[in-house]
mmCIF file of C-alpha atoms and ligand atoms in Angstrom:
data_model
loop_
_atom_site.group_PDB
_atom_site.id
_atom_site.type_symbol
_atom_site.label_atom_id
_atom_site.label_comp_id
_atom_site.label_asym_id
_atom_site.label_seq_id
_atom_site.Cartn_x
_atom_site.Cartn_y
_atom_site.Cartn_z
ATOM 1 C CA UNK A 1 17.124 86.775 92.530
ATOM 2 C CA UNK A 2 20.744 87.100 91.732
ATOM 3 C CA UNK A 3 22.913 84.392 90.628
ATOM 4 C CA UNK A 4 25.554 83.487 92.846
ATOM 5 C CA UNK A 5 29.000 81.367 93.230
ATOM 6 C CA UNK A 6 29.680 79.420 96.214
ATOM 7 C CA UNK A 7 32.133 77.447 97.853
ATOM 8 C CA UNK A 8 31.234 73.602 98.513
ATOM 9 C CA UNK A 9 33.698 70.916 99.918
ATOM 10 C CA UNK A 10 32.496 67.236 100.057
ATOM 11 C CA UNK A 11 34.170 65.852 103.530
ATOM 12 C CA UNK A 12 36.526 63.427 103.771
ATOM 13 C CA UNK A 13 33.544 60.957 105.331
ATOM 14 C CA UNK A 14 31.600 61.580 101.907
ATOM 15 C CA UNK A 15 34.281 60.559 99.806
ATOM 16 C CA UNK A 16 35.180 57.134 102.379
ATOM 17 C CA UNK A 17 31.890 56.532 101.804
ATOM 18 C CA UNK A 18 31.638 56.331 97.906
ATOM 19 C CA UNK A 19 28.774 59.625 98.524
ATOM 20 C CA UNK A 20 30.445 61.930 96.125
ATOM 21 C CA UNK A 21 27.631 60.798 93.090
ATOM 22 C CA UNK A 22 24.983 60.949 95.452
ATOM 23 C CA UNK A 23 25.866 64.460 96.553
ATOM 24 C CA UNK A 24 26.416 65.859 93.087
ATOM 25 C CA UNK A 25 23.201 64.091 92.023
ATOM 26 C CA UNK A 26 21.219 66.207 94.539
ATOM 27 C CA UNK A 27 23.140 69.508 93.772
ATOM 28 C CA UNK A 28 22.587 69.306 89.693
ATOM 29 C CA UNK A 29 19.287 67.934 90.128
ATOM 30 C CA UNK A 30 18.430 71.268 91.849
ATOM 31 C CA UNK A 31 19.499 72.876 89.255
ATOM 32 C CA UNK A 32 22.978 74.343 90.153
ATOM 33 C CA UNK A 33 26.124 73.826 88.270
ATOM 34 C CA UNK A 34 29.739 72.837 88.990
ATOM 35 C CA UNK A 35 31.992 75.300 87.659
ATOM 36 C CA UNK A 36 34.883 74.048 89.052
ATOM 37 C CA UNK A 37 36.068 70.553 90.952
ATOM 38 C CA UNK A 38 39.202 69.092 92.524
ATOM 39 C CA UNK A 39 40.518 66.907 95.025
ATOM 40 C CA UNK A 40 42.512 68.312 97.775
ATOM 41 C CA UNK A 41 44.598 66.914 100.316
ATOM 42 C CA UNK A 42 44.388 69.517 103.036
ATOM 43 C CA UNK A 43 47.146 71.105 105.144
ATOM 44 C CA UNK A 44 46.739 72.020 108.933
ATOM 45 C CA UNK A 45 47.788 75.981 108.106
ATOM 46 C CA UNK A 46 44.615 75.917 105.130
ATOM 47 C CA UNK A 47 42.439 74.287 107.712
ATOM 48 C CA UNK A 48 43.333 76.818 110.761
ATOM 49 C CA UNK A 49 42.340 79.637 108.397
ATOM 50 C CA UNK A 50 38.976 77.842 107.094
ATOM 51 C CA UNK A 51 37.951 77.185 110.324
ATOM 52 C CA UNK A 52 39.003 80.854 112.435
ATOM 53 C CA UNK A 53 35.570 81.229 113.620
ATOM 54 C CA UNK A 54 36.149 78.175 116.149
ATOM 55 C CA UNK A 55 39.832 78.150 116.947
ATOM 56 C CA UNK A 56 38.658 78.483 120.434
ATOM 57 C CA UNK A 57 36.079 75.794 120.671
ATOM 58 C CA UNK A 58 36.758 72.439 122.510
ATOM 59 C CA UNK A 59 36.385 70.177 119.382
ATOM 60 C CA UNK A 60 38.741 72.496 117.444
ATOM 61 C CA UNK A 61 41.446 69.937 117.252
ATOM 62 C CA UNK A 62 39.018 67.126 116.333
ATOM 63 C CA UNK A 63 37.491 69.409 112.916
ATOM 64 C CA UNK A 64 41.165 69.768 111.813
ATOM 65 C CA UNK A 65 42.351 66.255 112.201
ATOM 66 C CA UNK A 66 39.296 64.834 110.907
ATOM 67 C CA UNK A 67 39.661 67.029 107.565
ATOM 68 C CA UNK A 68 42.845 65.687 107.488
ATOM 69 C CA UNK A 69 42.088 62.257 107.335
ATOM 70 C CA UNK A 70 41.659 62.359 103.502
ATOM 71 C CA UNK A 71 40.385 63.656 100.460
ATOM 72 C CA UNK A 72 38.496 66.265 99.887
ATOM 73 C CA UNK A 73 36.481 67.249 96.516
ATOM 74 C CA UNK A 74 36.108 71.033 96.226
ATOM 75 C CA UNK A 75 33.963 72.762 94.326
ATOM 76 C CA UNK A 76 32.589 76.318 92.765
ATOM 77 C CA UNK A 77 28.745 75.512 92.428
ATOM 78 C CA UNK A 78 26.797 78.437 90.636
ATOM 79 C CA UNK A 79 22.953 79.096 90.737
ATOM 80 C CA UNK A 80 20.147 81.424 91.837
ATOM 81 C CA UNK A 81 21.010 82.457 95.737
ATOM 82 C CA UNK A 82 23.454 79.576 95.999
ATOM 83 C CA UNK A 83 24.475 80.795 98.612
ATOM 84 C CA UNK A 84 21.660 80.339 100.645
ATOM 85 C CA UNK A 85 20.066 77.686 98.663
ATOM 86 C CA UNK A 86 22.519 75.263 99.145
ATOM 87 C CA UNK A 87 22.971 75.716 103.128
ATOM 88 C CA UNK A 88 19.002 74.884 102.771
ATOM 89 C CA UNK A 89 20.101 71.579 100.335
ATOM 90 C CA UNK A 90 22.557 70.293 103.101
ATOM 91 C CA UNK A 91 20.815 70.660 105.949
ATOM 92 C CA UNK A 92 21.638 72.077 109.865
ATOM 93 C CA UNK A 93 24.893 71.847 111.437
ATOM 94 C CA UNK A 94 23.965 70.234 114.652
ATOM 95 C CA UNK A 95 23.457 66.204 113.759
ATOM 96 C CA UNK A 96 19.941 65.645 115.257
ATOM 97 C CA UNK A 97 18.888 68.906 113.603
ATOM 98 C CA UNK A 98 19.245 68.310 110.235
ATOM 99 C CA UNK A 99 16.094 67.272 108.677
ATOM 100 C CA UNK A 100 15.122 64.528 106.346
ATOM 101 C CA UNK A 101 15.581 64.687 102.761
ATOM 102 C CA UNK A 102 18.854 66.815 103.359
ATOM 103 C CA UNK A 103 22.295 65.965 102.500
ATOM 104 C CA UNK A 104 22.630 65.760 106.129
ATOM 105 C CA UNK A 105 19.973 64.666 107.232
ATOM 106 C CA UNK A 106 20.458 61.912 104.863
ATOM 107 C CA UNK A 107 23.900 60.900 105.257
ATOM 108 C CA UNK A 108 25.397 62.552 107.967
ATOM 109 C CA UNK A 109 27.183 60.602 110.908
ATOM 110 C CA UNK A 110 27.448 63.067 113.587
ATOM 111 C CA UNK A 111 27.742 66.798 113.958
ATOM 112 C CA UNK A 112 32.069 66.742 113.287
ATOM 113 C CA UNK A 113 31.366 64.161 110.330
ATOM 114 C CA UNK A 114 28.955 65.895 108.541
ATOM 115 C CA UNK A 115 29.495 65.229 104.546
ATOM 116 C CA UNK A 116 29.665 68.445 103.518
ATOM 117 C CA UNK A 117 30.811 72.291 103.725
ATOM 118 C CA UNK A 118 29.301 75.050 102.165
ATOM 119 C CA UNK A 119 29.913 78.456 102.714
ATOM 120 C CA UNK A 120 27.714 80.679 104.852
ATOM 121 C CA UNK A 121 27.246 83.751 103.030
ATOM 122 C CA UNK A 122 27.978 85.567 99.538
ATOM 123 C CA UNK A 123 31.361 87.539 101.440
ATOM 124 C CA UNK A 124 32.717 84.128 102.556
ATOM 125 C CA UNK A 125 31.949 82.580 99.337
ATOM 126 C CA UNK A 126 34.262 84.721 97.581
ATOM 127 C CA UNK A 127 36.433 84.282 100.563
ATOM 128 C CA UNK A 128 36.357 80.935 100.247
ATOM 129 C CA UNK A 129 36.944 80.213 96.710
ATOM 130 C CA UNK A 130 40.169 82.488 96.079
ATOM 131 C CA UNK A 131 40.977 80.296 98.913
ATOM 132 C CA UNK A 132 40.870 76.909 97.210
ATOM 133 C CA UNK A 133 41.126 77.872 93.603
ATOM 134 C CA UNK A 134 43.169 81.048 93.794
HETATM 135 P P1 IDP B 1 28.678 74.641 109.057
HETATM 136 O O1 IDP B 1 29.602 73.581 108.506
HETATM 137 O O2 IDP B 1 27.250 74.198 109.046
HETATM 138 O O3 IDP B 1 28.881 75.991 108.404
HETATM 139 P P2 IDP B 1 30.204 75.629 111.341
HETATM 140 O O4 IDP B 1 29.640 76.166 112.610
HETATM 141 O O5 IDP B 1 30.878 76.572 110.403
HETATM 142 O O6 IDP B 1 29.028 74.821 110.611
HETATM 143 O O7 IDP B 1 31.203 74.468 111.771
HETATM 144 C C1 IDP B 1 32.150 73.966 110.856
HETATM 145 C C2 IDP B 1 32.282 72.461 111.033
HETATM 146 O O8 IDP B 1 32.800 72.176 112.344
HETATM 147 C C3 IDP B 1 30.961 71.691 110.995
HETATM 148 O O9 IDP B 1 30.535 71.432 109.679
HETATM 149 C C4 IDP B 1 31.325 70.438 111.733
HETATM 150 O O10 IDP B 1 32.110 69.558 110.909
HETATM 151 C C5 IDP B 1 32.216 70.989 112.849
HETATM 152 N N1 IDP B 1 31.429 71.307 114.051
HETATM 153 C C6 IDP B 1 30.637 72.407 114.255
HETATM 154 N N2 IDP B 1 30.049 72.391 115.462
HETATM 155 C C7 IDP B 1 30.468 71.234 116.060
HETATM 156 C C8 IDP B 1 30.207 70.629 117.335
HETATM 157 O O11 IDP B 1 29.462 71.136 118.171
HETATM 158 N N3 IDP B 1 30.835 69.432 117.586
HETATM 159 C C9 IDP B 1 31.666 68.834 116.689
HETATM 160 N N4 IDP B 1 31.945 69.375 115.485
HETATM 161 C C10 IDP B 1 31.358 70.551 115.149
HETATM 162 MG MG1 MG B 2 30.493 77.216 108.449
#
């Protein structure tokens, strides 16, 4: 096992909501750390490039206005395969997929409104990070 940085953003839904305690709770409690944490108001041209991979999807429009709509608290979070191991600690995309006990499946609203990002593998992560924190 290797440890590993990735790149976590808690949506602007999560902070509305007052969930940012609740989400780090369940992130340190697993035993990663926050190396690094800020709050971001997010610009369409940061959002266009964070999102490439579906420019071309119907609800395109929809992801970018909605990340607009406030706040966001991004974050380096280190650990053993973070990577991986927090995708598993948030929980499936797709609303009605994400299971119980997941950030998720816990707090999301819908699919779009979905509490929280985290990067998909170690190549974005570093992607990803130098994108937020330079
Ligand atoms: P991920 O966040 O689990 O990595 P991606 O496929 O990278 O999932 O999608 C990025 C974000 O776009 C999702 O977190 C969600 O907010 C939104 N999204 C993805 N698929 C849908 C969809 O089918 N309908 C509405 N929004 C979606
Ligand atoms: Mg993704």
């Amino acid at each position: 096992m290797a440890t590993e940085r990735t790149y976590i953003m808690l949506k602007p839904d999560c902070v509305k909501r007052g969930l940012i305690g609740e989400v780090i709770a369940r992130i340190e409690r697993k035993g990663y750390r926050i190396i690094d944490a800020k709050m971001m108001r997010l610009n369409e041209p940061v959002l266009r490039e964070h999102y490439a991979h579906l420019a071309d999807k119907p609800f395109f429009p929809d992801i970018v206005s909605y990340m607009m709509s406030g706040p966001v608290l991004g974050m380096i979070v280190e650990g053993e395969n973070a990577v991986l191991g927090m995708r598993i600690l948030m929980g499936a995309t797709k609303f009605e997929e994400a299971a119980a006990g997941t950030i998720r499946g816990d707090f999301a609203s819908s699919t779009s409104e979905n509490i929280i990002h985290g990067s998909d593998s170690a190549e974005n992560a570093e992607i990803e990070i130098k994108r937020f924190f330079g």
